[in-house]
Amino acid sequence: MFNLILFGPPGSGKGTQSEKLIAKYYLKHLSTGDLLRSEIARKTPLGIEAKKFMDKGQLVPDEVVIGMISYALDENPDANGFLFDGFPRTALQAQALDKLLDLKHTFITVMLALDVSEEELVKRLVKRGETSGRTDDNNEQVIRTRILEYNKKTAPVAEYFKKANKVAMVKGEGTVEEIFSALVKEIDPRMKKQKPSTDINPNK
Ligand code: B4P
């Protein structure tokens, strides 16, 4: 299995690049942001609870997102591999992910970390807020809180994977295509090393 973490601050383009990467590599996309927004849209108890944190720009409690990811992994026993988008975001989530994958006799192949300046992040999210209807994008103060949360709680997660020599930094500014090419350059050699690309079955 090829298991990839797409890492980076809010607005760094994780969601944007994930769409392109799953189409190229047939990975199962697991975005905790998307999973949480789907719970909110369905007004489930989990969604109602999560919304309180997301609207303030804060991280949702670890046990909630870890439970969601555990369930999603069990739901996809035949996946070729997973693309984790927006997860893990804390040290506890990183440890939980390693344990969950270990139970499935697999592991994280690589973490690709998108590097984007804070001003560019704010600019992108404010712009998205004009049209997305996302309550966490339409207030600059909330956007800045999300970036602070990232710097405090999420950035250290990269150190956890650096110790295992699994992190590659990728410039996250430029056109969507330029950034995609840079990601592909990091993935292809690792995928070849793990298994020939002809082994990838798009029907799985
Ligand atoms: P997420 O849904 O993960 O979203 P994000 O960090 O805001 O954005 P992303 O990096 O995916 O950016 P995108 O491609 O959309 O998180 C939302 C909230 O959910 C969190 O704040 C938290 O409360 C909660 N949450 C999620 N996971 C959690 C977890 N594991 N633990 C606890 N809480 C969790 O791009 C942003 C914008 O930039 C878009 O408008 C896009 O069009 C634009 N853009 C992309 N690439 C560009 C480029 N190259 N140039 C110019 N613009 C670009």
mmCIF file of C-alpha atoms and ligand atoms in Angstrom:
data_model
loop_
_atom_site.group_PDB
_atom_site.id
_atom_site.type_symbol
_atom_site.label_atom_id
_atom_site.label_comp_id
_atom_site.label_asym_id
_atom_site.label_seq_id
_atom_site.Cartn_x
_atom_site.Cartn_y
_atom_site.Cartn_z
ATOM 1 C CA MET A 1 0.000 0.000 0.000
ATOM 2 C CA PHE A 2 1.097 3.555 -0.681
ATOM 3 C CA ASN A 3 -0.021 5.825 2.165
ATOM 4 C CA LEU A 4 0.567 9.531 1.773
ATOM 5 C CA ILE A 5 0.018 12.433 4.138
ATOM 6 C CA LEU A 6 -0.526 15.782 2.454
ATOM 7 C CA PHE A 7 0.502 18.264 5.102
ATOM 8 C CA GLY A 8 0.429 22.041 5.401
ATOM 9 C CA PRO A 9 -1.298 25.035 6.987
ATOM 10 C CA PRO A 10 -4.944 25.983 6.325
ATOM 11 C CA GLY A 11 -5.273 27.214 2.762
ATOM 12 C CA SER A 12 -1.998 25.673 1.604
ATOM 13 C CA GLY A 13 -3.847 23.748 -1.109
ATOM 14 C CA LYS A 14 -4.184 20.303 0.460
ATOM 15 C CA GLY A 15 -7.766 19.877 -0.762
ATOM 16 C CA THR A 16 -6.948 21.298 -4.207
ATOM 17 C CA GLN A 17 -3.947 19.017 -4.772
ATOM 18 C CA SER A 18 -5.630 15.960 -3.205
ATOM 19 C CA GLU A 19 -8.265 15.952 -5.937
ATOM 20 C CA LYS A 20 -5.556 15.732 -8.601
ATOM 21 C CA LEU A 21 -3.434 13.191 -6.742
ATOM 22 C CA ILE A 22 -6.265 10.714 -6.138
ATOM 23 C CA ALA A 23 -7.189 10.874 -9.834
ATOM 24 C CA LYS A 24 -3.596 10.061 -10.831
ATOM 25 C CA TYR A 25 -2.718 7.425 -8.260
ATOM 26 C CA TYR A 26 -6.114 5.846 -7.391
ATOM 27 C CA LEU A 27 -5.642 6.450 -3.684
ATOM 28 C CA LYS A 28 -8.578 6.639 -1.285
ATOM 29 C CA HIS A 29 -8.945 10.279 -0.192
ATOM 30 C CA LEU A 30 -9.532 10.749 3.534
ATOM 31 C CA SER A 31 -10.039 14.427 4.380
ATOM 32 C CA THR A 32 -11.024 15.058 7.987
ATOM 33 C CA GLY A 33 -12.221 18.547 6.975
ATOM 34 C CA ASP A 34 -14.585 17.049 4.370
ATOM 35 C CA LEU A 35 -15.751 14.314 6.765
ATOM 36 C CA LEU A 36 -16.508 16.926 9.438
ATOM 37 C CA ARG A 37 -18.326 19.231 6.997
ATOM 38 C CA SER A 38 -20.450 16.277 5.867
ATOM 39 C CA GLU A 39 -21.400 15.568 9.527
ATOM 40 C CA ILE A 40 -22.294 19.278 9.938
ATOM 41 C CA ALA A 41 -24.437 19.276 6.782
ATOM 42 C CA ARG A 42 -26.323 16.203 8.058
ATOM 43 C CA LYS A 43 -26.707 17.844 11.501
ATOM 44 C CA THR A 44 -25.466 14.716 13.303
ATOM 45 C CA PRO A 45 -24.548 15.056 17.023
ATOM 46 C CA LEU A 46 -20.868 14.783 15.993
ATOM 47 C CA GLY A 47 -21.353 17.562 13.410
ATOM 48 C CA ILE A 48 -23.144 19.861 15.858
ATOM 49 C CA GLU A 49 -20.296 19.422 18.366
ATOM 50 C CA ALA A 50 -17.546 19.840 15.726
ATOM 51 C CA LYS A 51 -19.104 23.037 14.319
ATOM 52 C CA LYS A 52 -18.601 24.837 17.646
ATOM 53 C CA PHE A 53 -14.823 24.378 17.312
ATOM 54 C CA MET A 54 -14.551 24.901 13.556
ATOM 55 C CA ASP A 55 -16.480 28.185 13.595
ATOM 56 C CA LYS A 56 -13.928 29.572 16.067
ATOM 57 C CA GLY A 57 -10.969 28.344 13.998
ATOM 58 C CA GLN A 58 -10.044 25.750 16.633
ATOM 59 C CA LEU A 59 -9.165 22.112 16.138
ATOM 60 C CA VAL A 60 -11.891 19.559 16.803
ATOM 61 C CA PRO A 61 -11.047 17.251 19.788
ATOM 62 C CA ASP A 62 -8.652 14.407 18.950
ATOM 63 C CA GLU A 63 -10.975 11.559 19.959
ATOM 64 C CA VAL A 64 -13.601 12.745 17.458
ATOM 65 C CA VAL A 65 -11.301 12.839 14.414
ATOM 66 C CA ILE A 66 -9.371 9.698 15.372
ATOM 67 C CA GLY A 67 -12.691 7.803 15.630
ATOM 68 C CA MET A 68 -13.750 9.103 12.218
ATOM 69 C CA ILE A 69 -10.481 8.022 10.568
ATOM 70 C CA SER A 70 -10.561 4.610 12.240
ATOM 71 C CA TYR A 71 -14.078 4.051 10.881
ATOM 72 C CA ALA A 72 -13.092 5.256 7.384
ATOM 73 C CA LEU A 73 -10.080 2.891 7.296
ATOM 74 C CA ASP A 74 -12.315 -0.052 8.222
ATOM 75 C CA GLU A 75 -14.800 0.975 5.533
ATOM 76 C CA ASN A 76 -12.125 0.671 2.810
ATOM 77 C CA PRO A 77 -10.378 -2.694 3.240
ATOM 78 C CA ASP A 78 -9.522 -2.994 -0.488
ATOM 79 C CA ALA A 79 -7.916 0.426 -1.026
ATOM 80 C CA ASN A 80 -4.584 0.594 -2.920
ATOM 81 C CA GLY A 81 -3.502 3.177 -0.417
ATOM 82 C CA PHE A 82 -4.735 6.282 1.372
ATOM 83 C CA LEU A 83 -4.198 9.983 0.932
ATOM 84 C CA PHE A 84 -4.599 11.629 4.343
ATOM 85 C CA ASP A 85 -5.598 15.276 3.874
ATOM 86 C CA GLY A 86 -5.705 17.436 7.002
ATOM 87 C CA PHE A 87 -4.905 14.483 9.270
ATOM 88 C CA PRO A 88 -2.938 14.074 11.510
ATOM 89 C CA ARG A 89 -3.050 17.594 12.985
ATOM 90 C CA THR A 90 -1.744 16.885 16.504
ATOM 91 C CA ALA A 91 0.958 14.650 18.011
ATOM 92 C CA LEU A 92 -1.742 12.412 19.497
ATOM 93 C CA GLN A 93 -3.409 12.004 16.075
ATOM 94 C CA ALA A 94 -0.024 11.095 14.542
ATOM 95 C CA GLN A 95 0.560 8.360 17.126
ATOM 96 C CA ALA A 96 -3.003 7.070 16.676
ATOM 97 C CA LEU A 97 -2.555 6.922 12.898
ATOM 98 C CA ASP A 98 0.649 4.896 13.203
ATOM 99 C CA LYS A 99 -1.161 2.445 15.504
ATOM 100 C CA LEU A 100 -4.213 2.129 13.226
ATOM 101 C CA LEU A 101 -2.023 1.457 10.174
ATOM 102 C CA ASP A 102 0.101 -0.995 12.140
ATOM 103 C CA LEU A 103 -3.041 -3.012 12.890
ATOM 104 C CA LYS A 104 -3.551 -3.209 9.127
ATOM 105 C CA HIS A 105 0.095 -4.273 8.593
ATOM 106 C CA THR A 106 0.875 -1.086 6.688
ATOM 107 C CA PHE A 107 2.516 2.293 7.377
ATOM 108 C CA ILE A 108 2.944 5.880 6.144
ATOM 109 C CA THR A 109 5.151 5.942 3.046
ATOM 110 C CA VAL A 110 5.754 9.691 2.924
ATOM 111 C CA MET A 111 4.554 13.055 4.249
ATOM 112 C CA LEU A 112 4.584 15.812 1.625
ATOM 113 C CA ALA A 113 4.559 19.203 3.336
ATOM 114 C CA LEU A 114 3.338 22.253 1.411
ATOM 115 C CA ASP A 115 5.244 25.423 2.246
ATOM 116 C CA VAL A 116 3.233 28.673 1.861
ATOM 117 C CA SER A 117 3.753 32.104 3.466
ATOM 118 C CA GLU A 118 1.215 33.311 6.021
ATOM 119 C CA GLU A 119 0.159 36.327 3.951
ATOM 120 C CA GLU A 120 -0.558 34.111 0.939
ATOM 121 C CA LEU A 121 -2.637 31.759 3.158
ATOM 122 C CA VAL A 122 -4.761 34.610 4.495
ATOM 123 C CA LYS A 123 -5.223 36.023 0.983
ATOM 124 C CA ARG A 124 -6.421 32.650 -0.389
ATOM 125 C CA LEU A 125 -8.812 31.927 2.472
ATOM 126 C CA VAL A 126 -10.329 35.427 2.510
ATOM 127 C CA LYS A 127 -10.899 35.041 -1.250
ATOM 128 C CA ARG A 128 -12.491 31.597 -0.828
ATOM 129 C CA GLY A 129 -14.683 33.027 1.976
ATOM 130 C CA GLU A 130 -16.280 35.410 -0.531
ATOM 131 C CA THR A 131 -17.925 32.478 -2.325
ATOM 132 C CA SER A 132 -17.590 29.212 -0.361
ATOM 133 C CA GLY A 133 -20.173 29.846 2.337
ATOM 134 C CA ARG A 134 -17.699 28.246 4.768
ATOM 135 C CA THR A 135 -18.204 29.912 8.153
ATOM 136 C CA ASP A 136 -14.531 29.416 9.050
ATOM 137 C CA ASP A 137 -13.388 31.349 5.947
ATOM 138 C CA ASN A 138 -15.507 34.490 6.148
ATOM 139 C CA ASN A 139 -13.776 36.221 9.049
ATOM 140 C CA GLU A 140 -10.100 37.178 8.937
ATOM 141 C CA GLN A 141 -9.739 36.826 12.708
ATOM 142 C CA VAL A 142 -10.948 33.191 12.546
ATOM 143 C CA ILE A 143 -8.536 32.539 9.662
ATOM 144 C CA ARG A 144 -5.650 33.924 11.740
ATOM 145 C CA THR A 145 -6.725 31.730 14.712
ATOM 146 C CA ARG A 146 -6.591 28.681 12.417
ATOM 147 C CA ILE A 147 -3.039 29.599 11.395
ATOM 148 C CA LEU A 148 -2.049 30.097 15.066
ATOM 149 C CA GLU A 149 -3.543 26.689 15.950
ATOM 150 C CA TYR A 150 -1.545 25.219 13.086
ATOM 151 C CA ASN A 151 1.737 26.775 14.234
ATOM 152 C CA LYS A 152 1.186 25.691 17.843
ATOM 153 C CA LYS A 153 -0.316 22.216 17.516
ATOM 154 C CA THR A 154 0.069 20.961 13.949
ATOM 155 C CA ALA A 155 3.496 22.121 12.720
ATOM 156 C CA PRO A 156 5.247 19.911 15.370
ATOM 157 C CA VAL A 157 3.604 16.838 13.774
ATOM 158 C CA ALA A 158 6.142 17.132 10.922
ATOM 159 C CA GLU A 159 8.934 16.588 13.487
ATOM 160 C CA TYR A 160 7.363 13.241 14.410
ATOM 161 C CA PHE A 161 7.637 12.014 10.804
ATOM 162 C CA LYS A 162 11.016 13.720 10.218
ATOM 163 C CA LYS A 163 12.484 11.426 12.874
ATOM 164 C CA ALA A 164 11.455 8.506 10.657
ATOM 165 C CA ASN A 165 12.946 10.299 7.608
ATOM 166 C CA LYS A 166 9.568 10.472 5.892
ATOM 167 C CA VAL A 167 9.115 14.195 5.206
ATOM 168 C CA ALA A 168 9.627 15.997 1.893
ATOM 169 C CA MET A 169 9.011 19.754 1.678
ATOM 170 C CA VAL A 170 7.318 21.071 -1.462
ATOM 171 C CA LYS A 171 6.929 24.733 -2.456
ATOM 172 C CA GLY A 172 3.179 25.438 -2.221
ATOM 173 C CA GLU A 173 3.209 28.769 -4.092
ATOM 174 C CA GLY A 174 2.881 29.021 -7.856
ATOM 175 C CA THR A 175 0.196 27.658 -10.166
ATOM 176 C CA VAL A 176 -1.836 24.587 -9.191
ATOM 177 C CA GLU A 177 -0.138 22.671 -12.046
ATOM 178 C CA GLU A 178 3.393 23.665 -10.968
ATOM 179 C CA ILE A 179 2.723 22.500 -7.423
ATOM 180 C CA PHE A 180 1.133 19.276 -8.679
ATOM 181 C CA SER A 181 4.241 18.521 -10.798
ATOM 182 C CA ALA A 182 6.478 19.075 -7.773
ATOM 183 C CA LEU A 183 4.365 16.633 -5.726
ATOM 184 C CA VAL A 184 4.420 14.032 -8.513
ATOM 185 C CA LYS A 185 8.240 14.323 -8.624
ATOM 186 C CA GLU A 186 8.364 13.332 -4.963
ATOM 187 C CA ILE A 187 5.809 10.527 -5.252
ATOM 188 C CA ASP A 188 6.867 8.696 -8.421
ATOM 189 C CA PRO A 189 10.296 7.459 -7.296
ATOM 190 C CA ARG A 190 8.902 6.350 -3.933
ATOM 191 C CA MET A 191 6.020 4.527 -5.581
ATOM 192 C CA LYS A 192 8.371 2.778 -8.021
ATOM 193 C CA LYS A 193 10.533 1.691 -5.132
ATOM 194 C CA GLN A 194 7.520 0.283 -3.306
ATOM 195 C CA LYS A 195 5.861 -1.494 -6.225
ATOM 196 C CA PRO A 196 5.643 -1.186 -10.014
ATOM 197 C CA SER A 197 2.918 1.267 -11.044
ATOM 198 C CA THR A 198 1.401 -1.432 -13.285
ATOM 199 C CA ASP A 199 0.302 -3.170 -10.078
ATOM 200 C CA ILE A 200 -2.135 -0.359 -9.362
ATOM 201 C CA ASN A 201 -5.625 -1.581 -10.039
ATOM 202 C CA PRO A 202 -7.986 1.363 -10.592
ATOM 203 C CA ASN A 203 -10.953 -0.846 -9.803
ATOM 204 C CA LYS A 204 -9.858 -1.378 -6.229
HETATM 205 P P1 B4P B 1 -9.632 21.604 6.261
HETATM 206 O O1 B4P B 1 -10.886 21.244 5.612
HETATM 207 O O2 B4P B 1 -8.575 20.554 6.378
HETATM 208 O O3 B4P B 1 -9.158 22.798 5.338
HETATM 209 P P2 B4P B 1 -8.083 23.858 5.191
HETATM 210 O O4 B4P B 1 -6.907 23.539 6.068
HETATM 211 O O5 B4P B 1 -8.795 25.140 5.430
HETATM 212 O O6 B4P B 1 -7.628 23.978 3.659
HETATM 213 P P3 B4P B 1 -6.717 23.268 2.540
HETATM 214 O O7 B4P B 1 -5.253 23.268 2.849
HETATM 215 O O8 B4P B 1 -7.330 21.968 2.179
HETATM 216 O O9 B4P B 1 -6.832 24.325 1.354
HETATM 217 P P4 B4P B 1 -7.523 24.303 -0.078
HETATM 218 O O10 B4P B 1 -6.914 23.340 -1.024
HETATM 219 O O11 B4P B 1 -8.983 24.165 0.157
HETATM 220 O O12 B4P B 1 -9.889 22.140 7.769
HETATM 221 C C1 B4P B 1 -10.997 22.914 8.183
HETATM 222 C C2 B4P B 1 -11.226 22.841 9.704
HETATM 223 O O13 B4P B 1 -11.670 21.498 10.074
HETATM 224 C C3 B4P B 1 -10.016 23.064 10.619
HETATM 225 O O14 B4P B 1 -9.787 24.442 10.881
HETATM 226 C C4 B4P B 1 -10.443 22.291 11.915
HETATM 227 O O15 B4P B 1 -11.333 23.045 12.705
HETATM 228 C C5 B4P B 1 -11.198 21.103 11.380
HETATM 229 N N1 B4P B 1 -10.343 19.895 11.235
HETATM 230 C C6 B4P B 1 -10.054 19.273 10.041
HETATM 231 N N2 B4P B 1 -9.235 18.216 10.264
HETATM 232 C C7 B4P B 1 -8.986 18.182 11.605
HETATM 233 C C8 B4P B 1 -8.183 17.336 12.434
HETATM 234 N N3 B4P B 1 -7.464 16.325 11.927
HETATM 235 N N4 B4P B 1 -8.146 17.579 13.768
HETATM 236 C C9 B4P B 1 -8.863 18.585 14.303
HETATM 237 N N5 B4P B 1 -9.634 19.430 13.574
HETATM 238 C C10 B4P B 1 -9.705 19.236 12.241
HETATM 239 O O16 B4P B 1 -7.149 25.745 -0.622
HETATM 240 C C11 B4P B 1 -7.586 26.931 -0.026
HETATM 241 C C12 B4P B 1 -7.876 27.986 -1.080
HETATM 242 O O17 B4P B 1 -6.701 28.298 -1.830
HETATM 243 C C13 B4P B 1 -8.913 27.525 -2.112
HETATM 244 O O18 B4P B 1 -9.807 28.573 -2.356
HETATM 245 C C14 B4P B 1 -8.088 27.207 -3.357
HETATM 246 O O19 B4P B 1 -8.804 27.428 -4.559
HETATM 247 C C15 B4P B 1 -6.933 28.189 -3.228
HETATM 248 N N6 B4P B 1 -5.708 27.676 -3.822
HETATM 249 C C16 B4P B 1 -5.248 26.395 -3.797
HETATM 250 N N7 B4P B 1 -4.067 26.285 -4.460
HETATM 251 C C17 B4P B 1 -3.771 27.555 -4.919
HETATM 252 C C18 B4P B 1 -2.672 28.105 -5.672
HETATM 253 N N8 B4P B 1 -1.657 27.361 -6.085
HETATM 254 N N9 B4P B 1 -2.691 29.442 -5.925
HETATM 255 C C19 B4P B 1 -3.710 30.231 -5.513
HETATM 256 N N10 B4P B 1 -4.799 29.759 -4.803
HETATM 257 C C20 B4P B 1 -4.816 28.435 -4.511
#
